[in-house]
PDB file of C-alpha atoms (C1' of nucleotides) in Angstrom:
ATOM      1  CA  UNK A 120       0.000   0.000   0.000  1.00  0.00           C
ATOM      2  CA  UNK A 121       1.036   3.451  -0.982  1.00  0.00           C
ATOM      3  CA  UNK A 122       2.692   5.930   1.791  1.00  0.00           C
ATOM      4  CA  UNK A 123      -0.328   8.288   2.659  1.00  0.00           C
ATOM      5  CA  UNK A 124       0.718  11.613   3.637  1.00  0.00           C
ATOM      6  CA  UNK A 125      -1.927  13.977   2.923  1.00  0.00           C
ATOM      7  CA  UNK A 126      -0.561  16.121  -0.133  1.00  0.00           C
ATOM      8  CA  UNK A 127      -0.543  19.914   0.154  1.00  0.00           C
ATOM      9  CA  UNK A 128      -3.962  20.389  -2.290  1.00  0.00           C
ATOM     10  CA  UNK A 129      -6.302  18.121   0.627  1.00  0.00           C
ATOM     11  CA  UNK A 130      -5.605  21.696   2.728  1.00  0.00           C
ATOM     12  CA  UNK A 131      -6.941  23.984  -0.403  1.00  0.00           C
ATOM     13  CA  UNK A 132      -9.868  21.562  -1.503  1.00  0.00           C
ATOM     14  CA  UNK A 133     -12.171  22.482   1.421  1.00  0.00           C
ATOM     15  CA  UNK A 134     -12.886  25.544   2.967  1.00  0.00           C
ATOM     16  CA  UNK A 135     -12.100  25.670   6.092  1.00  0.00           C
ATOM     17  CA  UNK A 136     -14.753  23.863   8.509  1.00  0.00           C
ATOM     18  CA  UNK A 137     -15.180  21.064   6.193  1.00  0.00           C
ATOM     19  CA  UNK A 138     -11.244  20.781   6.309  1.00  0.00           C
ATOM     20  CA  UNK A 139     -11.468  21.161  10.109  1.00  0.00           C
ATOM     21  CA  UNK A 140     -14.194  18.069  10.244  1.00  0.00           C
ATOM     22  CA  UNK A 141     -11.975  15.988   7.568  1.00  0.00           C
ATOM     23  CA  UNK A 142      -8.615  15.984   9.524  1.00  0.00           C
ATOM     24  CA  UNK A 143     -10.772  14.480  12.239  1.00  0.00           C
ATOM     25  CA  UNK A 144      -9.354  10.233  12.226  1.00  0.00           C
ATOM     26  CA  UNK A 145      -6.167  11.543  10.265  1.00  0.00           C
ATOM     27  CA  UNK A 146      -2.683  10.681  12.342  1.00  0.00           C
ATOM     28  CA  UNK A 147      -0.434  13.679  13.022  1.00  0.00           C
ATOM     29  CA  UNK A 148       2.979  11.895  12.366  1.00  0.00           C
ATOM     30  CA  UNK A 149       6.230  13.821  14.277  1.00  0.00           C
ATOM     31  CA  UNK A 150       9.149  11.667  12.474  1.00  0.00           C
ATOM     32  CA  UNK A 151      11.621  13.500  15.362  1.00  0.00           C
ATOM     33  CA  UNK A 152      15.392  12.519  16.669  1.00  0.00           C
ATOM     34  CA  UNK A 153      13.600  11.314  19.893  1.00  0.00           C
ATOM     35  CA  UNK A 154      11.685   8.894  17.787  1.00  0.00           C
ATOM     36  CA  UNK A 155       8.208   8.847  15.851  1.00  0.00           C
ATOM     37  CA  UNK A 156       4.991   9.899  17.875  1.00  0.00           C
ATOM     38  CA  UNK A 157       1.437  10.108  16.196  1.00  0.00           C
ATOM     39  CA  UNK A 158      -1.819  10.093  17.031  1.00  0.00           C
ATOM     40  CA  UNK A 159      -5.341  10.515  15.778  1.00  0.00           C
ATOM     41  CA  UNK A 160      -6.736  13.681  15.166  1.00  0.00           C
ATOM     42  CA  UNK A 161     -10.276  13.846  17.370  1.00  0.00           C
ATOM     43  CA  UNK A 162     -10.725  17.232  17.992  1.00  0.00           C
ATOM     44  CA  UNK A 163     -10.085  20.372  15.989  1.00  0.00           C
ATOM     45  CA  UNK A 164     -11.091  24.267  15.592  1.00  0.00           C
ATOM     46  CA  UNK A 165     -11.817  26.505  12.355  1.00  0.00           C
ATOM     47  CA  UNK A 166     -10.261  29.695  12.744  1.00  0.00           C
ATOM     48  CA  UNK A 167     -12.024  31.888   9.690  1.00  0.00           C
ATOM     49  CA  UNK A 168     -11.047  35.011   8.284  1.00  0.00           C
ATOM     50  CA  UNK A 169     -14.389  37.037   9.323  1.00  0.00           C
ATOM     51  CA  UNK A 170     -14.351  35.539  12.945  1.00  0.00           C
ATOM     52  CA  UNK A 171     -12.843  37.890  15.680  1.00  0.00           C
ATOM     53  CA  UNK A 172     -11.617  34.642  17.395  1.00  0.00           C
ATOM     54  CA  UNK A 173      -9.355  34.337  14.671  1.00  0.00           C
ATOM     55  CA  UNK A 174      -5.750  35.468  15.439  1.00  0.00           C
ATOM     56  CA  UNK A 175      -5.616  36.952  11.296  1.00  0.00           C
ATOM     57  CA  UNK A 176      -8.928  38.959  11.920  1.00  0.00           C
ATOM     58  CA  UNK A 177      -8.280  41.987  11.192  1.00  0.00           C
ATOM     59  CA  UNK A 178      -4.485  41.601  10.982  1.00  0.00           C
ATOM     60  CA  UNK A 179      -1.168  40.486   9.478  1.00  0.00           C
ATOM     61  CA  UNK A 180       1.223  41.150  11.759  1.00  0.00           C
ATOM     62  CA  UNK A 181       4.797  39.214  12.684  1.00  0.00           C
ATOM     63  CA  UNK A 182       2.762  36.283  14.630  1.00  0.00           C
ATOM     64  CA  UNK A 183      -0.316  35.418  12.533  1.00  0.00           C
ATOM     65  CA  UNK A 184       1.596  36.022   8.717  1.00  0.00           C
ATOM     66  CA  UNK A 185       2.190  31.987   8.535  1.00  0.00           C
ATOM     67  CA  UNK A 186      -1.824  32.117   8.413  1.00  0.00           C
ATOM     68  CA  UNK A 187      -1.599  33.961   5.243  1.00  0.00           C
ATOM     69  CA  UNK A 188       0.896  31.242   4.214  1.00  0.00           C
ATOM     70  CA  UNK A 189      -0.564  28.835   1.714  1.00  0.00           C
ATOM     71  CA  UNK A 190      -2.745  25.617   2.832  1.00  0.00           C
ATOM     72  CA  UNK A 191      -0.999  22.994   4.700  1.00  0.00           C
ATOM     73  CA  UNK A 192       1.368  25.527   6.183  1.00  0.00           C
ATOM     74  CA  UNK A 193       1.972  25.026   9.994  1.00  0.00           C
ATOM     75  CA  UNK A 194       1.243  27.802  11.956  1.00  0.00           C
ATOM     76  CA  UNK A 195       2.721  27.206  15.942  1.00  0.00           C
ATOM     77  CA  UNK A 196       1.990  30.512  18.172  1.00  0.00           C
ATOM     78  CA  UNK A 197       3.241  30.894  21.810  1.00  0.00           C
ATOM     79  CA  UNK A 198       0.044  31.176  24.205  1.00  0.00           C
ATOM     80  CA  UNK A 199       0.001  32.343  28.158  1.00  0.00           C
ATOM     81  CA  UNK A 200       3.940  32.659  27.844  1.00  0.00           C
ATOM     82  CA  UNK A 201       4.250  28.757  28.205  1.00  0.00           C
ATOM     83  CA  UNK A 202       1.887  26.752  26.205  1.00  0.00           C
ATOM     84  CA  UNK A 203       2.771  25.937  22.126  1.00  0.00           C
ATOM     85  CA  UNK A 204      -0.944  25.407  19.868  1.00  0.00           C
ATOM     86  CA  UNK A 205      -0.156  23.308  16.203  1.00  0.00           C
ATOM     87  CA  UNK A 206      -2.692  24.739  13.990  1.00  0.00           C
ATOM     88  CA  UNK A 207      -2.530  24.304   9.886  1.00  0.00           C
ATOM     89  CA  UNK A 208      -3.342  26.964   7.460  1.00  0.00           C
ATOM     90  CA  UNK A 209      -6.237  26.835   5.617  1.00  0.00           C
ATOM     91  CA  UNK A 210      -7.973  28.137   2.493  1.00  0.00           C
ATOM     92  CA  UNK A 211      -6.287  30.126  -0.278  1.00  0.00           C
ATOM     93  CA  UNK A 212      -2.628  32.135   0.331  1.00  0.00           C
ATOM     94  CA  UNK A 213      -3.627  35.565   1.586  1.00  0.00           C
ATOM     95  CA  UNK A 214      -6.479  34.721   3.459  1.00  0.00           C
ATOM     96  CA  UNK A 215      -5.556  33.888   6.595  1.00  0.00           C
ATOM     97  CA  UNK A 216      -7.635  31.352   8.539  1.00  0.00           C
ATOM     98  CA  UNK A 217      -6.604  28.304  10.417  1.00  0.00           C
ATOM     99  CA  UNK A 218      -7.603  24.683  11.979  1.00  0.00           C
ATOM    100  CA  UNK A 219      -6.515  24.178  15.552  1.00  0.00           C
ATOM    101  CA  UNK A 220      -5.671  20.633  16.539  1.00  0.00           C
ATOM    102  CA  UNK A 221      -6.745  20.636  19.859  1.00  0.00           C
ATOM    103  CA  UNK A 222      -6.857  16.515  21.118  1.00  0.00           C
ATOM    104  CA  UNK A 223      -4.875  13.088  19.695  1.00  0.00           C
ATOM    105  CA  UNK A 224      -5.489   9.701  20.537  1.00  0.00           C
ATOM    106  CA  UNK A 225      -2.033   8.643  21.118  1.00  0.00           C
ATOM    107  CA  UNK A 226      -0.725   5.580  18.487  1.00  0.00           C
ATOM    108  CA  UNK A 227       2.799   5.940  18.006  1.00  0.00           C
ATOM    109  CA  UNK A 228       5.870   6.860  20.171  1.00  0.00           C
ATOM    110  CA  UNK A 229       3.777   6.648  23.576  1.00  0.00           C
ATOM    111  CA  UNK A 230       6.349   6.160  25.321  1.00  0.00           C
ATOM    112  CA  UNK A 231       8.376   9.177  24.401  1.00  0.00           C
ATOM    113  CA  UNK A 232       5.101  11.833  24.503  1.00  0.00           C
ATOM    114  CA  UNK A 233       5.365  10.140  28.408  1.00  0.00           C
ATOM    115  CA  UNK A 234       8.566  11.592  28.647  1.00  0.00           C
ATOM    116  CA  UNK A 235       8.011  14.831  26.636  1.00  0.00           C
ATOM    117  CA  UNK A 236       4.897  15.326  29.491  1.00  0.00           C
ATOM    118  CA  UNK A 237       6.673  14.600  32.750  1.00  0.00           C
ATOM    119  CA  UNK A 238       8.151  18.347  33.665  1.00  0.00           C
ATOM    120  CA  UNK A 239       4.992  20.174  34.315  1.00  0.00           C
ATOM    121  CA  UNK A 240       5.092  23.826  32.529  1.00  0.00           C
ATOM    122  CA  UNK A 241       4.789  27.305  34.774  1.00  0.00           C
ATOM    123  CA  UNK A 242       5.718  25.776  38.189  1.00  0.00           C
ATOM    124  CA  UNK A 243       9.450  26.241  39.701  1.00  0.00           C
ATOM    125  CA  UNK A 244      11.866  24.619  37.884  1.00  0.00           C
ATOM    126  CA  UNK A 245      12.828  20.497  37.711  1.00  0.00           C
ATOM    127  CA  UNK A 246       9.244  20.068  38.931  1.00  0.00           C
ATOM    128  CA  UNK A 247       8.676  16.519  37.797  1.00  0.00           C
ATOM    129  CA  UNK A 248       4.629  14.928  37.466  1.00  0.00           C
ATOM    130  CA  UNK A 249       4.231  12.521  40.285  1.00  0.00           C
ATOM    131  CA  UNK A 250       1.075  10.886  39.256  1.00  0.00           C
ATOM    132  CA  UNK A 251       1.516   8.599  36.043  1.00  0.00           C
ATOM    133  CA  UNK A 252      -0.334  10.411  33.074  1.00  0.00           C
ATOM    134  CA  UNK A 253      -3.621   8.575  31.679  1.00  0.00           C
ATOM    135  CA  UNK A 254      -3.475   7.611  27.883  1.00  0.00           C
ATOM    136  CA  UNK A 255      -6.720   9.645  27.535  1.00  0.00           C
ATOM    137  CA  UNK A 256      -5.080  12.882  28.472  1.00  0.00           C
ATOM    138  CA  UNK A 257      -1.396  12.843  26.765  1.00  0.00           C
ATOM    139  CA  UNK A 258      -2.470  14.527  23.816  1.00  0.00           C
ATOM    140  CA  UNK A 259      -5.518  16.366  25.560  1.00  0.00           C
ATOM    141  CA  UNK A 260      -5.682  19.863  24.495  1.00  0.00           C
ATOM    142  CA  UNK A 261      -3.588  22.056  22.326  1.00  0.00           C
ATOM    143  CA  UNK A 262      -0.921  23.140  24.596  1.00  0.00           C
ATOM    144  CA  UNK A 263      -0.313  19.176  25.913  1.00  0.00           C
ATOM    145  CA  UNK A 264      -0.667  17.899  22.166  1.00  0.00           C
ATOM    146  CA  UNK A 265       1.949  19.964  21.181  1.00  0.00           C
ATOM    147  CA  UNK A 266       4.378  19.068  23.997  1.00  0.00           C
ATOM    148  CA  UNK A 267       3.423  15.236  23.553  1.00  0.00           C
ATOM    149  CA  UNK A 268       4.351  15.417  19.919  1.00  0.00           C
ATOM    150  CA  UNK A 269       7.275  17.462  20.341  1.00  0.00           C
ATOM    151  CA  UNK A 270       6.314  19.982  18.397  1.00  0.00           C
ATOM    152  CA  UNK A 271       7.565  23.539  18.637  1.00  0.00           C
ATOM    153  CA  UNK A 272       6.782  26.976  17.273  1.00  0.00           C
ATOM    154  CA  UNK A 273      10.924  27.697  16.880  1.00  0.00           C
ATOM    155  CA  UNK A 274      11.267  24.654  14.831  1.00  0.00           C
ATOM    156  CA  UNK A 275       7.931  23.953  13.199  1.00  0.00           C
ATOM    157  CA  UNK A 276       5.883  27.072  12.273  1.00  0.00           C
ATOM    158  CA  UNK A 277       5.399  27.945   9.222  1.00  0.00           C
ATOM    159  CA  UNK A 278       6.798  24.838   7.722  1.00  0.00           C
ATOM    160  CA  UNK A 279       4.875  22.506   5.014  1.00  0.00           C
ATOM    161  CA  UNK A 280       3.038  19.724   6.189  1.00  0.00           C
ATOM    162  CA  UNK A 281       4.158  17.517   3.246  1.00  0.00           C
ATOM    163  CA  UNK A 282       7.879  16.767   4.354  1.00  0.00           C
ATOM    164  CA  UNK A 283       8.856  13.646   6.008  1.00  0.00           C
ATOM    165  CA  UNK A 284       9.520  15.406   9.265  1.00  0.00           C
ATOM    166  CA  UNK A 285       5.616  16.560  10.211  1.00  0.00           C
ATOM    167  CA  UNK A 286       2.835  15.379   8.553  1.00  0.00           C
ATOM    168  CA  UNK A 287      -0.672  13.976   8.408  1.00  0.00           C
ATOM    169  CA  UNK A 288      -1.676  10.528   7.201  1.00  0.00           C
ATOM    170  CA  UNK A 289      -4.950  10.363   5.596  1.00  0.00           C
ATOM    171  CA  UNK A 290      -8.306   8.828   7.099  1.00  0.00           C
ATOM    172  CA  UNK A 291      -7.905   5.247   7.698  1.00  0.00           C
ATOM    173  CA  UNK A 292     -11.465   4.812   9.136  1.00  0.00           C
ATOM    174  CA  UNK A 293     -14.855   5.791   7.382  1.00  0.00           C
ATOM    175  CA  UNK A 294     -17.993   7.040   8.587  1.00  0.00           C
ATOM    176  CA  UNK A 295     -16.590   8.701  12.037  1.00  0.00           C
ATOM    177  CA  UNK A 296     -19.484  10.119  14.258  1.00  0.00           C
ATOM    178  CA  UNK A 297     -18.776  13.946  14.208  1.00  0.00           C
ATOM    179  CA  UNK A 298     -20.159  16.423  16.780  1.00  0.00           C
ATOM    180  CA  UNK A 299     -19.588  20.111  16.802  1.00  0.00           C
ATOM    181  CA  UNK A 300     -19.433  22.793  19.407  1.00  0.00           C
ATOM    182  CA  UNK A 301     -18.872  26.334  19.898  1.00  0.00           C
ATOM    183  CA  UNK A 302     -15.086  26.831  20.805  1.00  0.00           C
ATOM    184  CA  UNK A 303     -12.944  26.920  24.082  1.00  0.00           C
ATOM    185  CA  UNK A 304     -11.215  29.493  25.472  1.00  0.00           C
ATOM    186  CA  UNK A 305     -12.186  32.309  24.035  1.00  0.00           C
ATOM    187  CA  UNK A 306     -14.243  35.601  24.469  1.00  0.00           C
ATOM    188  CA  UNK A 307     -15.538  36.701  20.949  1.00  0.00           C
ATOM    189  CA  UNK A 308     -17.473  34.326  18.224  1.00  0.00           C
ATOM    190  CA  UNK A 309     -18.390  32.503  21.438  1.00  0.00           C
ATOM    191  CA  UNK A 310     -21.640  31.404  19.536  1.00  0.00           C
ATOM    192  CA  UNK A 311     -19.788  30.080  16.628  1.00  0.00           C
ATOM    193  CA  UNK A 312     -20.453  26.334  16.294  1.00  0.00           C
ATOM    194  CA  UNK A 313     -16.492  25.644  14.673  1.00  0.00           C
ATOM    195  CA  UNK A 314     -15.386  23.129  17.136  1.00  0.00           C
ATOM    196  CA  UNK A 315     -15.355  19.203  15.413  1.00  0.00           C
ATOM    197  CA  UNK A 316     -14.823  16.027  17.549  1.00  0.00           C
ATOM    198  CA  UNK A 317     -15.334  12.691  17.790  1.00  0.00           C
ATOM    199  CA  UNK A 318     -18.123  12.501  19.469  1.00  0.00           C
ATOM    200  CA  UNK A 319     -18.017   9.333  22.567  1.00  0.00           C
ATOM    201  CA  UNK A 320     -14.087  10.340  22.115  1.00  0.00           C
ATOM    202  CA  UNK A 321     -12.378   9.720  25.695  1.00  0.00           C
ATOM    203  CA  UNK A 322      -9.353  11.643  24.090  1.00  0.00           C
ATOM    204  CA  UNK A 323     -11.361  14.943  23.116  1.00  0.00           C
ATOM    205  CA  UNK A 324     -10.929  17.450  25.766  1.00  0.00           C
ATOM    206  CA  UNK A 325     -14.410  17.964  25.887  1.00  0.00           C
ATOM    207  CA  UNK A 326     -17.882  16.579  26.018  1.00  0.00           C
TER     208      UNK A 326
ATOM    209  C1'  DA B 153       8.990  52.641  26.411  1.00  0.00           C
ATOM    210  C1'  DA B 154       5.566  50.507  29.097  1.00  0.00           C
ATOM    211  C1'  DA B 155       1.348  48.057  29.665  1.00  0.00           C
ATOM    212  C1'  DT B 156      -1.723  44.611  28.342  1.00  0.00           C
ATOM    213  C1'  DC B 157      -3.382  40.248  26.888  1.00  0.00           C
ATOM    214  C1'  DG B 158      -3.944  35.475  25.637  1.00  0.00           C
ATOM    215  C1'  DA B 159      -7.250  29.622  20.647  1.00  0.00           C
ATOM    216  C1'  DT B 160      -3.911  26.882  28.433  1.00  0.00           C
ATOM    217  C1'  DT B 161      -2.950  24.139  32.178  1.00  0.00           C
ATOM    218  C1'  DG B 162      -2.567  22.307  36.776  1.00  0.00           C
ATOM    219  C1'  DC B 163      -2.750  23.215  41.555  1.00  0.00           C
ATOM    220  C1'  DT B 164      -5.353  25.300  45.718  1.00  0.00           C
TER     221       DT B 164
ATOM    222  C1'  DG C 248     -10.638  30.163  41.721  1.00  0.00           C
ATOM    223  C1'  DC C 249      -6.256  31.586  40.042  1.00  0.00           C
ATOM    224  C1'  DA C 250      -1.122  31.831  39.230  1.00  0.00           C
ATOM    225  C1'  DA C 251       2.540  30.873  35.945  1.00  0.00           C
ATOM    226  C1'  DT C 252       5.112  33.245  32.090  1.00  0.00           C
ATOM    227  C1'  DC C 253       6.503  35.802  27.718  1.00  0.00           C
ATOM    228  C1'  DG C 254       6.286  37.622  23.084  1.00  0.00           C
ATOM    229  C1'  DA C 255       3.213  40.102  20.111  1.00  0.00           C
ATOM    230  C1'  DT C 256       0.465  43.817  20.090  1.00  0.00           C
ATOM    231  C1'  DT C 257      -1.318  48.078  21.710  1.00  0.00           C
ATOM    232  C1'  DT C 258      -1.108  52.445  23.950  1.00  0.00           C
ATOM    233  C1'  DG C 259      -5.414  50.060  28.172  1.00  0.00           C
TER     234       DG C 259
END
DNA sequence: AAATCGATTGCT
DNA sequence: GCAATCGATTTG
């Protein structure tokens, strides 16, 4: 069977809540010098152009330009001073919108996204995790997806998603059961139903 | 130049 | 409920 990395034009054929909904059941692949981690994609976010929850509304600046990169760009942004978010670009070049992966169910590399989650962001330093971490919450919102899988905004944003570094496999699974939500986290387009899960996911962060 | 804020998380 | 923490953005 043929390698199945989504190719660049999967980002561009949808707008970008369908896209959001159809990278739900793909595997975010991390091919890093630690090792390989994946997992698959059950929750996401559309960030749109004409949504005030969208980092690009209303502006290209420094931080949001990758958004304006075109589809299947990476776009990795800083958040609260100690969190990294993976989102991938969307839509046409010069647009600027986004879909946040926010949850993974864990495949490959579990091990090493163990690791990757034991020192526990914002406390005093060396502060190790006690507790073991659950499966269900290694990859359980944005900012712990991104330090499960390694990823990082100095090394991966606004990179292609098609190398052999960071990628996305295609669907392997038909007919997933898809709910939708309005978003987390934020205070404008509250009402905005543009979160996607897999609905009866334990690895969503969210009912 | 200084203040403000955040698409989060984990502990109290 | 709220502190941690920092770069991008705004001038609060």
């Amino acid at each position: 069977m043929p390698e199945s990395i989504l190719p660049l034009s999967f980002y561009s054929d949808y707008d970008t809540r369908t896209l959001a909904e159809k990278l739900l059941g793909c595997e975010l692949v991390h091919e890093s010098p630690d090792g390989i981690t994946s997992g698959i994609i059950v929750e996401t976010e559309a960030y749109l152009s004409d949504d005030p929850a969208c980092h690009a509304y209303n502006r290209r600046t420094t931080r949001t330009e990758p958004m304006y990169g075109v589809a299947g760009t990476s776009y990795v942004y800083l958040i609260y001073g100690m969190y990294e978010c993976f989102n991938v670009v969307s839509n046409k070049e010069g647009i600027g919108e986004a879909v946040l992966i926010r949850a993974l169910q864990p495949v490959q590399g579990i091990e090493i996204m163990e690791m990757r989650r034991q020192l526990i962001p914002g406390r005093s330093a060396e502060k190790l995790r006690t507790k073991p971490l659950k499966l269900s919450d290694l990859c359980k919102g944005p900012g712990n997806l991104a330090r499960a899988m390694g990823i990082q905004r100095s090394v991966h944003n606004n990179t292609l998603l098609n190398t052999k570094t960071l990628y996305i496999k295609e669907r392997a699974v038909q007919n997933l059961d898809v709910a939708t939500s309005k978003r987390i986290g934020i205070n404008v387009g509250v009402d905005l139903l543009y979160r996607f899960y897999i609905k009866d996911s334990i690895f969503a962060s969210k009912l």
